[in-house]
Amino acid sequence: MAEAYDFRNIEPKWRERWEFDATYRARSDGRPKYYVLEMLPYPSGDLHVGHAKNYSFGDAIARMTRMRGYDVLHPMGFDAFGLPAENAAIDRGVDPAAWTVENIANMQRQIRLMGTGYDWSREIATCFPEYYRWNQWLFLRLYERGLAYKREAPVNWCPHDKTVLANEQVIDGRCWRCNHLVERRNLSQWFLKITAYADRLLANLDKLEGWPERTKTMQRNWIGRSEGVRFDFAVDGLDETVPVFTTRIDTAFGATFLAIAPEHPMVARLRSIVPPERFDAVTAFAERVAGKSELERTSLLEKEGVFTGAYAINPLSGARVPIYATNYVLADYGTGAVMGVPAHDQRDAEFARKYELPSVTVVVPVDDDRARIEGAAFVDDGRLTDSGKYDGMTSAQARVAMAADLAQRGLGEVTVTTRIRDWLVSRQRYWGTPIPIVYCDGCGEVPVPDDQLPVLLPPGAPVDGEGSPLARMESFVNTTCPRCGKPARRETDTMDTFFESSWYYLRYLSPHDSVAPWERADANAWMNVDQYIGGAEHTVLHLLYARFFYMFFHDNRWVGGNDEPFERLFHQGMVLKDSEKMSKSRGNVVGVDETAERYGVDAMRLFLLYVTPPEDTAEWTDEGISGRVRFLNRVWRACEPLFGKPYASDGRLPAADEADDRTLLRAVHVAAKSALDETLSRRFHFNATIAKLDELVNALTAAARDRSGSPVTAYAVHALPILIAPFAPHIAEELWERLGHAVSVHLQRFIEPDERALAVAEIELVVQVNGKIRARLAVAPDISAERAYELAQENPAVRAQLESGELRKQIFVPGKLLNLVVS
RNA sequence: GGGGAAGUGGCGGAACGGUAGACGCAGCCGCCUCAAAAGCGGCCGAGGAAACUUGUGAGGGUUCGAAUCCCUCCUUCCCUACCA
């Protein structure tokens, strides 16, 4: 009995060889470049088959592209700063650096175990000074241009743990660790001015043709550009105005109150003109609302408010309306104040009903037959009424006219408001990049000079969850002012880890550079990322931040080409087990280690690519992967007869005269064409390609029974390792070697689909009568319409149908079908 | 409330206006075997003995022809959410 396919020996053997031979290193040798990248992973725990799906997919694309003659850059690294390491430190007293290094080692081992073809010579880990010094360098460049700045902002603060919490660490308004109510505190925070790029981030989306439409839509919504009018309400009895923003200025005559955020600066200034008890009530309400986390505050459906005791004058209608402090107006969107129009805004309607404020209809539907829903505001455009000189105008006309009038009176202007806010990048945390700023009593805020970078993250900080560890390290805090040399204090906040991941794709290009984060020449050579792969959960955060950074780099001429980093984007789907997301708490995690040990890596990779199209959610089943193990065994047996016979095929297309040979030859090229088509179309539906490989192996199995010695069989056997190489790299390499080849199968050219091999001698021509199939005729592929019609008439079933009426029309699709229209 | 994606056999899926269900999983039958496993061959949407009829969430439309394009509705999943 011949030797069976033994993945336990074969797979590790080839991984070592590839590593030793640097098989997957990008060469920069003049071939066209291709940069394929999976999103920078966080090195957490063990990999499961969900991760494996992502890596199998990216690796298949990289391998296919390399075999098509491209110089492929496919790097890997680790997003190594962040909370899990710090939490491990807090909970178990371990050193975050040691914990992270250990995790990286394990994850590297597992990624290598998968046989992925990364260029490890370019590996990065963001927690090392060689990387994060460039974070600091980039931060300083942003700072110099006014794009990084510090201001007071409300953050989640746990009074018990004395620390700031991320939004996701606030559960039902309480601290996830100690369960104390979280407060919102105004703290001085660092921001990046992404809003300065809002218009460009939005406009450029139209150019990103290789991005999924839904991702672009989500980014558009996130940026949330609204065109409207900003105009001023005068406060009655006070020489002050409250600006409001609205997209529906046409409803201005329907404003029956003015709603302002409790944090609005006007609240304090009303003290002099309102009764003291009203002022106290407003202050109490503001404190109550402000103490709540944004999460809790916005998830409250009930609208609440307090009358301030003051009134404002509507500049258009002249109406005097009460000013309310409310919980549903956000302080940091628009102007923090809105005109309340119960008749034409659903939120205002709910608020007005609760506080018994009047509703005045000023827009009526143009076609009145639409059924009105009781209690609902009429929010559509219509025709104006009870709006003074604007009566009779359409909403669109009124918007123009009112904006013009306000502008002329100097009381308002057409303006644009965006939903996106500046990016809060400072964290009162330890395990991150120190922000390179020094505070000096004499000089103020002083940036650390480039030649003093990196500001090292000091070891041995008190990481115990009791507030900012760096702030409690005297040795870190105390320094000298870079400007005047006097004693000064360091900034003790660290950066959000999204900072690192906003530019890492450039560091791969010059990974060991010690004079710049990357070389412009390298960026010119490799950017853009041709294919970016990652989960849809990063749609608005990472992908927006990275685009913002890249625009900044482009504006500074640090990169050439266009101002978008990612040419094409692909969101891979998840892998479920028992129809549920894999998680430790559910106990349904299918690990990479166990799966590789049990079934082999190649079978795992094949199954993950085969079970669904890559963008779909897949379901893990043990039966499913068993099918791929069977497939690989069949592949092995098909090739086995030619082991050690290097001259059985020279790889050139053999003549195929017999029908069986032609079928086999065709199966080879159908599979090759599928792989190529899926790659070129960027659908990457390799599940369809692998199905064609199944058919090829079925054909080979049949051939082995009948005529194992034919030149076409030998050709197909030699083609098979090349065809499966992108998907099952280990077995492909082993077979290739056993078939007598010395150079890696992964450095071979992929099989170019050949028209002669794809051609068939005979096709089945479908004959329809009035669209219903009545016959299938075996004919030559190039049969003419006339001849097809003649043959169709000879067919009894067709003839019977034709007799039922008169032939009106013939539709002939060459090589496919003939449709006869009879009536 | 807003946005997006998707509904095809027992299951995963294939079919980018032209033969619906490729390929695989599960199941059934056979060969091989003392037997089992593995392997190999065959069957496998529904109704029907067959001819044939019917069938891609529901309904309508466009077309010689629709799973595919358009409209209405239903269902599921994902994202987002008091954004004025």
mmCIF file with all atom_site columns, C-alpha atoms in Angstrom, chain A residues 536-704:
data_model
loop_
_atom_site.group_PDB
_atom_site.id
_atom_site.type_symbol
_atom_site.label_atom_id
_atom_site.label_alt_id
_atom_site.label_comp_id
_atom_site.label_asym_id
_atom_site.label_entity_id
_atom_site.label_seq_id
_atom_site.pdbx_PDB_ins_code
_atom_site.Cartn_x
_atom_site.Cartn_y
_atom_site.Cartn_z
_atom_site.occupancy
_atom_site.B_iso_or_equiv
_atom_site.pdbx_formal_charge
_atom_site.auth_seq_id
_atom_site.auth_comp_id
_atom_site.auth_asym_id
_atom_site.auth_atom_id
_atom_site.pdbx_PDB_model_num
ATOM 1   C CA . ALA A 1 536 ? -16.914 45.433 9.425   1.00 0.00 ? 536 ALA A CA 1
ATOM 2   C CA . GLU A 1 537 ? -16.775 46.516 13.075  1.00 0.00 ? 537 GLU A CA 1
ATOM 3   C CA . HIS A 1 538 ? -13.943 48.901 12.225  1.00 0.00 ? 538 HIS A CA 1
ATOM 4   C CA . THR A 1 539 ? -15.955 50.747 9.623   1.00 0.00 ? 539 THR A CA 1
ATOM 5   C CA . VAL A 1 540 ? -16.230 54.064 11.344  1.00 0.00 ? 540 VAL A CA 1
ATOM 6   C CA . LEU A 1 541 ? -13.407 54.239 13.820  1.00 0.00 ? 541 LEU A CA 1
ATOM 7   C CA . HIS A 1 542 ? -10.187 52.822 12.423  1.00 0.00 ? 542 HIS A CA 1
ATOM 8   C CA . LEU A 1 543 ? -11.028 53.345 8.764   1.00 0.00 ? 543 LEU A CA 1
ATOM 9   C CA . LEU A 1 544 ? -12.008 56.954 9.312   1.00 0.00 ? 544 LEU A CA 1
ATOM 10  C CA . TYR A 1 545 ? -8.977  57.745 11.459  1.00 0.00 ? 545 TYR A CA 1
ATOM 11  C CA . ALA A 1 546 ? -6.594  56.092 8.995   1.00 0.00 ? 546 ALA A CA 1
ATOM 12  C CA . ARG A 1 547 ? -8.075  58.073 6.117   1.00 0.00 ? 547 ARG A CA 1
ATOM 13  C CA . PHE A 1 548 ? -7.717  61.290 8.143   1.00 0.00 ? 548 PHE A CA 1
ATOM 14  C CA . PHE A 1 549 ? -4.042  60.541 8.891   1.00 0.00 ? 549 PHE A CA 1
ATOM 15  C CA . TYR A 1 550 ? -3.288  59.682 5.317   1.00 0.00 ? 550 TYR A CA 1
ATOM 16  C CA . MET A 1 551 ? -4.781  62.961 4.102   1.00 0.00 ? 551 MET A CA 1
ATOM 17  C CA . PHE A 1 552 ? -2.555  64.757 6.554   1.00 0.00 ? 552 PHE A CA 1
ATOM 18  C CA . PHE A 1 553 ? 0.492   62.815 5.308   1.00 0.00 ? 553 PHE A CA 1
ATOM 19  C CA . HIS A 1 554 ? -0.445  63.569 1.748   1.00 0.00 ? 554 HIS A CA 1
ATOM 20  C CA . ASP A 1 555 ? -0.792  67.271 2.463   1.00 0.00 ? 555 ASP A CA 1
ATOM 21  C CA . ASN A 1 556 ? 2.699   67.222 3.938   1.00 0.00 ? 556 ASN A CA 1
ATOM 22  C CA . ARG A 1 557 ? 4.024   65.428 0.860   1.00 0.00 ? 557 ARG A CA 1
ATOM 23  C CA . TRP A 1 558 ? 5.220   62.502 2.954   1.00 0.00 ? 558 TRP A CA 1
ATOM 24  C CA . VAL A 1 559 ? 3.391   60.189 0.592   1.00 0.00 ? 559 VAL A CA 1
ATOM 25  C CA . GLY A 1 560 ? 2.868   60.477 -3.133  1.00 0.00 ? 560 GLY A CA 1
ATOM 26  C CA . GLY A 1 561 ? -0.090  59.374 -5.200  1.00 0.00 ? 561 GLY A CA 1
ATOM 27  C CA . ASN A 1 562 ? -3.571  60.131 -3.993  1.00 0.00 ? 562 ASN A CA 1
ATOM 28  C CA . ASP A 1 563 ? -4.812  60.996 -0.520  1.00 0.00 ? 563 ASP A CA 1
ATOM 29  C CA . GLU A 1 564 ? -6.561  57.717 0.284   1.00 0.00 ? 564 GLU A CA 1
ATOM 30  C CA . PRO A 1 565 ? -4.579  54.793 1.713   1.00 0.00 ? 565 PRO A CA 1
ATOM 31  C CA . PHE A 1 566 ? -6.803  51.817 0.909   1.00 0.00 ? 566 PHE A CA 1
ATOM 32  C CA . GLU A 1 567 ? -7.626  51.135 -2.705  1.00 0.00 ? 567 GLU A CA 1
ATOM 33  C CA . ARG A 1 568 ? -9.956  48.246 -2.098  1.00 0.00 ? 568 ARG A CA 1
ATOM 34  C CA . LEU A 1 569 ? -11.617 47.084 1.081   1.00 0.00 ? 569 LEU A CA 1
ATOM 35  C CA . PHE A 1 570 ? -13.088 43.719 1.934   1.00 0.00 ? 570 PHE A CA 1
ATOM 36  C CA . HIS A 1 571 ? -15.025 42.795 5.075   1.00 0.00 ? 571 HIS A CA 1
ATOM 37  C CA . GLN A 1 572 ? -14.800 39.096 5.786   1.00 0.00 ? 572 GLN A CA 1
ATOM 38  C CA . GLY A 1 573 ? -17.641 37.326 7.597   1.00 0.00 ? 573 GLY A CA 1
ATOM 39  C CA . MET A 1 574 ? -17.556 35.716 11.002  1.00 0.00 ? 574 MET A CA 1
ATOM 40  C CA . VAL A 1 575 ? -17.460 32.037 11.875  1.00 0.00 ? 575 VAL A CA 1
ATOM 41  C CA . LEU A 1 576 ? -20.187 30.731 14.155  1.00 0.00 ? 576 LEU A CA 1
ATOM 42  C CA . LYS A 1 577 ? -20.421 27.509 16.111  1.00 0.00 ? 577 LYS A CA 1
ATOM 43  C CA . ASP A 1 578 ? -23.901 26.122 16.825  1.00 0.00 ? 578 ASP A CA 1
ATOM 44  C CA . SER A 1 579 ? -25.251 29.311 15.208  1.00 0.00 ? 579 SER A CA 1
ATOM 45  C CA . GLU A 1 580 ? -23.647 31.447 17.880  1.00 0.00 ? 580 GLU A CA 1
ATOM 46  C CA . LYS A 1 581 ? -20.636 33.682 18.083  1.00 0.00 ? 581 LYS A CA 1
ATOM 47  C CA . MET A 1 582 ? -17.715 31.806 19.560  1.00 0.00 ? 582 MET A CA 1
ATOM 48  C CA . SER A 1 583 ? -16.924 32.878 23.100  1.00 0.00 ? 583 SER A CA 1
ATOM 49  C CA . LYS A 1 584 ? -15.261 31.422 26.148  1.00 0.00 ? 584 LYS A CA 1
ATOM 50  C CA . SER A 1 585 ? -18.365 31.950 28.255  1.00 0.00 ? 585 SER A CA 1
ATOM 51  C CA . ARG A 1 586 ? -20.487 29.929 25.817  1.00 0.00 ? 586 ARG A CA 1
ATOM 52  C CA . GLY A 1 587 ? -17.811 27.274 25.659  1.00 0.00 ? 587 GLY A CA 1
ATOM 53  C CA . ASN A 1 588 ? -18.151 26.957 21.889  1.00 0.00 ? 588 ASN A CA 1
ATOM 54  C CA . VAL A 1 589 ? -14.706 28.152 20.827  1.00 0.00 ? 589 VAL A CA 1
ATOM 55  C CA . VAL A 1 590 ? -13.078 26.063 18.112  1.00 0.00 ? 590 VAL A CA 1
ATOM 56  C CA . GLY A 1 591 ? -9.360  26.700 18.495  1.00 0.00 ? 591 GLY A CA 1
ATOM 57  C CA . VAL A 1 592 ? -6.762  26.773 15.763  1.00 0.00 ? 592 VAL A CA 1
ATOM 58  C CA . ASP A 1 593 ? -4.336  24.566 17.701  1.00 0.00 ? 593 ASP A CA 1
ATOM 59  C CA . GLU A 1 594 ? -6.777  21.692 18.214  1.00 0.00 ? 594 GLU A CA 1
ATOM 60  C CA . THR A 1 595 ? -8.151  21.933 14.702  1.00 0.00 ? 595 THR A CA 1
ATOM 61  C CA . ALA A 1 596 ? -4.695  21.926 13.126  1.00 0.00 ? 596 ALA A CA 1
ATOM 62  C CA . GLU A 1 597 ? -3.714  18.938 15.226  1.00 0.00 ? 597 GLU A CA 1
ATOM 63  C CA . ARG A 1 598 ? -6.834  16.978 14.417  1.00 0.00 ? 598 ARG A CA 1
ATOM 64  C CA . TYR A 1 599 ? -7.473  17.741 10.758  1.00 0.00 ? 599 TYR A CA 1
ATOM 65  C CA . GLY A 1 600 ? -4.398  19.564 9.532   1.00 0.00 ? 600 GLY A CA 1
ATOM 66  C CA . VAL A 1 601 ? -3.956  23.186 8.586   1.00 0.00 ? 601 VAL A CA 1
ATOM 67  C CA . ASP A 1 602 ? -4.634  22.721 4.887   1.00 0.00 ? 602 ASP A CA 1
ATOM 68  C CA . ALA A 1 603 ? -7.982  21.061 5.564   1.00 0.00 ? 603 ALA A CA 1
ATOM 69  C CA . MET A 1 604 ? -8.917  23.860 7.951   1.00 0.00 ? 604 MET A CA 1
ATOM 70  C CA . ARG A 1 605 ? -7.982  26.554 5.448   1.00 0.00 ? 605 ARG A CA 1
ATOM 71  C CA . LEU A 1 606 ? -9.828  24.819 2.634   1.00 0.00 ? 606 LEU A CA 1
ATOM 72  C CA . PHE A 1 607 ? -12.943 24.363 4.695   1.00 0.00 ? 607 PHE A CA 1
ATOM 73  C CA . LEU A 1 608 ? -13.022 27.986 5.812   1.00 0.00 ? 608 LEU A CA 1
ATOM 74  C CA . LEU A 1 609 ? -12.738 29.185 2.229   1.00 0.00 ? 609 LEU A CA 1
ATOM 75  C CA . TYR A 1 610 ? -15.202 26.620 0.929   1.00 0.00 ? 610 TYR A CA 1
ATOM 76  C CA . VAL A 1 611 ? -18.056 26.754 3.399   1.00 0.00 ? 611 VAL A CA 1
ATOM 77  C CA . THR A 1 612 ? -19.393 30.179 2.333   1.00 0.00 ? 612 THR A CA 1
ATOM 78  C CA . PRO A 1 613 ? -18.368 33.130 0.203   1.00 0.00 ? 613 PRO A CA 1
ATOM 79  C CA . PRO A 1 614 ? -15.758 35.025 2.232   1.00 0.00 ? 614 PRO A CA 1
ATOM 80  C CA . GLU A 1 615 ? -18.001 37.955 3.147   1.00 0.00 ? 615 GLU A CA 1
ATOM 81  C CA . ASP A 1 616 ? -20.737 35.718 4.579   1.00 0.00 ? 616 ASP A CA 1
ATOM 82  C CA . THR A 1 617 ? -21.089 34.373 8.064   1.00 0.00 ? 617 THR A CA 1
ATOM 83  C CA . ALA A 1 618 ? -19.938 30.760 8.142   1.00 0.00 ? 618 ALA A CA 1
ATOM 84  C CA . GLU A 1 619 ? -20.981 27.904 10.388  1.00 0.00 ? 619 GLU A CA 1
ATOM 85  C CA . TRP A 1 620 ? -18.258 25.611 11.699  1.00 0.00 ? 620 TRP A CA 1
ATOM 86  C CA . THR A 1 621 ? -19.035 21.879 11.501  1.00 0.00 ? 621 THR A CA 1
ATOM 87  C CA . ASP A 1 622 ? -16.793 18.902 12.094  1.00 0.00 ? 622 ASP A CA 1
ATOM 88  C CA . GLU A 1 623 ? -18.536 17.054 9.240   1.00 0.00 ? 623 GLU A CA 1
ATOM 89  C CA . GLY A 1 624 ? -17.697 19.903 6.912   1.00 0.00 ? 624 GLY A CA 1
ATOM 90  C CA . ILE A 1 625 ? -13.995 19.853 7.583   1.00 0.00 ? 625 ILE A CA 1
ATOM 91  C CA . SER A 1 626 ? -13.985 16.045 7.342   1.00 0.00 ? 626 SER A CA 1
ATOM 92  C CA . GLY A 1 627 ? -15.113 16.508 3.760   1.00 0.00 ? 627 GLY A CA 1
ATOM 93  C CA . ARG A 1 628 ? -12.034 18.623 3.075   1.00 0.00 ? 628 ARG A CA 1
ATOM 94  C CA . VAL A 1 629 ? -9.794  15.986 4.676   1.00 0.00 ? 629 VAL A CA 1
ATOM 95  C CA . ARG A 1 630 ? -11.323 13.457 2.279   1.00 0.00 ? 630 ARG A CA 1
ATOM 96  C CA . PHE A 1 631 ? -10.668 15.848 -0.590  1.00 0.00 ? 631 PHE A CA 1
ATOM 97  C CA . LEU A 1 632 ? -6.983  16.197 0.315   1.00 0.00 ? 632 LEU A CA 1
ATOM 98  C CA . ASN A 1 633 ? -6.635  12.431 0.531   1.00 0.00 ? 633 ASN A CA 1
ATOM 99  C CA . ARG A 1 634 ? -8.114  12.161 -2.937  1.00 0.00 ? 634 ARG A CA 1
ATOM 100 C CA . VAL A 1 635 ? -5.711  14.802 -4.200  1.00 0.00 ? 635 VAL A CA 1
ATOM 101 C CA . TRP A 1 636 ? -2.824  12.838 -2.744  1.00 0.00 ? 636 TRP A CA 1
ATOM 102 C CA . ARG A 1 637 ? -3.941  9.550  -4.287  1.00 0.00 ? 637 ARG A CA 1
ATOM 103 C CA . ALA A 1 638 ? -4.472  11.200 -7.656  1.00 0.00 ? 638 ALA A CA 1
ATOM 104 C CA . CYS A 1 639 ? -0.885  12.424 -7.728  1.00 0.00 ? 639 CYS A CA 1
ATOM 105 C CA . GLU A 1 640 ? 0.724   9.375  -6.141  1.00 0.00 ? 640 GLU A CA 1
ATOM 106 C CA . PRO A 1 641 ? 1.257   7.292  -9.284  1.00 0.00 ? 641 PRO A CA 1
ATOM 107 C CA . LEU A 1 642 ? 3.573   9.961  -10.660 1.00 0.00 ? 642 LEU A CA 1
ATOM 108 C CA . PHE A 1 643 ? 5.711   10.480 -7.561  1.00 0.00 ? 643 PHE A CA 1
ATOM 109 C CA . GLY A 1 644 ? 9.367   10.350 -8.549  1.00 0.00 ? 644 GLY A CA 1
ATOM 110 C CA . LYS A 1 645 ? 8.646   10.631 -12.279 1.00 0.00 ? 645 LYS A CA 1
ATOM 111 C CA . PRO A 1 646 ? 9.818   14.178 -13.027 1.00 0.00 ? 646 PRO A CA 1
ATOM 112 C CA . TYR A 1 647 ? 9.488   13.923 -16.798 1.00 0.00 ? 647 TYR A CA 1
ATOM 113 C CA . ALA A 1 648 ? 5.899   12.695 -16.856 1.00 0.00 ? 648 ALA A CA 1
ATOM 114 C CA . SER A 1 649 ? 4.792   16.200 -17.868 1.00 0.00 ? 649 SER A CA 1
ATOM 115 C CA . ASP A 1 650 ? 6.701   19.259 -19.015 1.00 0.00 ? 650 ASP A CA 1
ATOM 116 C CA . GLY A 1 651 ? 3.777   21.453 -18.051 1.00 0.00 ? 651 GLY A CA 1
ATOM 117 C CA . ARG A 1 652 ? 2.906   22.257 -21.640 1.00 0.00 ? 652 ARG A CA 1
ATOM 118 C CA . LEU A 1 653 ? -0.610  21.751 -22.896 1.00 0.00 ? 653 LEU A CA 1
ATOM 119 C CA . PRO A 1 654 ? -0.826  18.184 -24.271 1.00 0.00 ? 654 PRO A CA 1
ATOM 120 C CA . ALA A 1 655 ? -2.938  17.144 -27.232 1.00 0.00 ? 655 ALA A CA 1
ATOM 121 C CA . ALA A 1 656 ? -6.263  15.698 -26.209 1.00 0.00 ? 656 ALA A CA 1
ATOM 122 C CA . ASP A 1 657 ? -8.134  13.799 -28.852 1.00 0.00 ? 657 ASP A CA 1
ATOM 123 C CA . GLU A 1 658 ? -10.207 11.414 -26.833 1.00 0.00 ? 658 GLU A CA 1
ATOM 124 C CA . ALA A 1 659 ? -13.346 12.700 -25.184 1.00 0.00 ? 659 ALA A CA 1
ATOM 125 C CA . ASP A 1 660 ? -12.223 11.611 -21.708 1.00 0.00 ? 660 ASP A CA 1
ATOM 126 C CA . ASP A 1 661 ? -8.890  13.383 -22.102 1.00 0.00 ? 661 ASP A CA 1
ATOM 127 C CA . ARG A 1 662 ? -10.625 16.527 -23.244 1.00 0.00 ? 662 ARG A CA 1
ATOM 128 C CA . THR A 1 663 ? -12.912 16.399 -20.211 1.00 0.00 ? 663 THR A CA 1
ATOM 129 C CA . LEU A 1 664 ? -9.942  16.128 -17.882 1.00 0.00 ? 664 LEU A CA 1
ATOM 130 C CA . LEU A 1 665 ? -7.961  18.834 -19.637 1.00 0.00 ? 665 LEU A CA 1
ATOM 131 C CA . ARG A 1 666 ? -10.971 21.077 -19.515 1.00 0.00 ? 666 ARG A CA 1
ATOM 132 C CA . ALA A 1 667 ? -11.437 20.453 -15.790 1.00 0.00 ? 667 ALA A CA 1
ATOM 133 C CA . VAL A 1 668 ? -7.894  21.738 -15.200 1.00 0.00 ? 668 VAL A CA 1
ATOM 134 C CA . HIS A 1 669 ? -8.542  24.930 -17.076 1.00 0.00 ? 669 HIS A CA 1
ATOM 135 C CA . VAL A 1 670 ? -12.029 25.498 -15.696 1.00 0.00 ? 670 VAL A CA 1
ATOM 136 C CA . ALA A 1 671 ? -10.508 25.452 -12.202 1.00 0.00 ? 671 ALA A CA 1
ATOM 137 C CA . ALA A 1 672 ? -7.694  27.768 -13.282 1.00 0.00 ? 672 ALA A CA 1
ATOM 138 C CA . LYS A 1 673 ? -10.166 30.152 -14.878 1.00 0.00 ? 673 LYS A CA 1
ATOM 139 C CA . SER A 1 674 ? -12.352 30.216 -11.802 1.00 0.00 ? 674 SER A CA 1
ATOM 140 C CA . ALA A 1 675 ? -9.396  31.061 -9.548  1.00 0.00 ? 675 ALA A CA 1
ATOM 141 C CA . LEU A 1 676 ? -8.247  33.760 -11.921 1.00 0.00 ? 676 LEU A CA 1
ATOM 142 C CA . ASP A 1 677 ? -11.719 35.235 -12.462 1.00 0.00 ? 677 ASP A CA 1
ATOM 143 C CA . GLU A 1 678 ? -12.454 35.423 -8.754  1.00 0.00 ? 678 GLU A CA 1
ATOM 144 C CA . THR A 1 679 ? -9.137  37.149 -8.162  1.00 0.00 ? 679 THR A CA 1
ATOM 145 C CA . LEU A 1 680 ? -9.501  39.625 -11.007 1.00 0.00 ? 680 LEU A CA 1
ATOM 146 C CA . SER A 1 681 ? -13.132 40.430 -10.240 1.00 0.00 ? 681 SER A CA 1
ATOM 147 C CA . ARG A 1 682 ? -12.173 40.856 -6.569  1.00 0.00 ? 682 ARG A CA 1
ATOM 148 C CA . ARG A 1 683 ? -15.192 38.904 -5.528  1.00 0.00 ? 683 ARG A CA 1
ATOM 149 C CA . PHE A 1 684 ? -12.767 36.344 -4.125  1.00 0.00 ? 684 PHE A CA 1
ATOM 150 C CA . HIS A 1 685 ? -15.464 33.690 -4.068  1.00 0.00 ? 685 HIS A CA 1
ATOM 151 C CA . PHE A 1 686 ? -12.922 30.928 -3.702  1.00 0.00 ? 686 PHE A CA 1
ATOM 152 C CA . ASN A 1 687 ? -15.695 28.607 -2.547  1.00 0.00 ? 687 ASN A CA 1
ATOM 153 C CA . ALA A 1 688 ? -16.668 28.378 -6.217  1.00 0.00 ? 688 ALA A CA 1
ATOM 154 C CA . THR A 1 689 ? -13.049 27.781 -7.247  1.00 0.00 ? 689 THR A CA 1
ATOM 155 C CA . ILE A 1 690 ? -12.600 25.008 -4.713  1.00 0.00 ? 690 ILE A CA 1
ATOM 156 C CA . ALA A 1 691 ? -15.771 23.376 -6.047  1.00 0.00 ? 691 ALA A CA 1
ATOM 157 C CA . LYS A 1 692 ? -14.106 23.328 -9.470  1.00 0.00 ? 692 LYS A CA 1
ATOM 158 C CA . LEU A 1 693 ? -11.068 21.725 -7.867  1.00 0.00 ? 693 LEU A CA 1
ATOM 159 C CA . ASP A 1 694 ? -13.403 19.067 -6.485  1.00 0.00 ? 694 ASP A CA 1
ATOM 160 C CA . GLU A 1 695 ? -14.587 18.413 -10.010 1.00 0.00 ? 695 GLU A CA 1
ATOM 161 C CA . LEU A 1 696 ? -11.042 18.210 -11.285 1.00 0.00 ? 696 LEU A CA 1
ATOM 162 C CA . VAL A 1 697 ? -10.118 15.681 -8.622  1.00 0.00 ? 697 VAL A CA 1
ATOM 163 C CA . ASN A 1 698 ? -13.265 13.712 -9.404  1.00 0.00 ? 698 ASN A CA 1
ATOM 164 C CA . ALA A 1 699 ? -12.213 13.638 -13.050 1.00 0.00 ? 699 ALA A CA 1
ATOM 165 C CA . LEU A 1 700 ? -8.686  12.570 -12.102 1.00 0.00 ? 700 LEU A CA 1
ATOM 166 C CA . THR A 1 701 ? -10.040 9.821  -9.896  1.00 0.00 ? 701 THR A CA 1
ATOM 167 C CA . ALA A 1 702 ? -12.103 8.536  -12.797 1.00 0.00 ? 702 ALA A CA 1
ATOM 168 C CA . ALA A 1 703 ? -9.094  8.805  -15.106 1.00 0.00 ? 703 ALA A CA 1
ATOM 169 C CA . ALA A 1 704 ? -6.913  6.813  -12.726 1.00 0.00 ? 704 ALA A CA 1
#
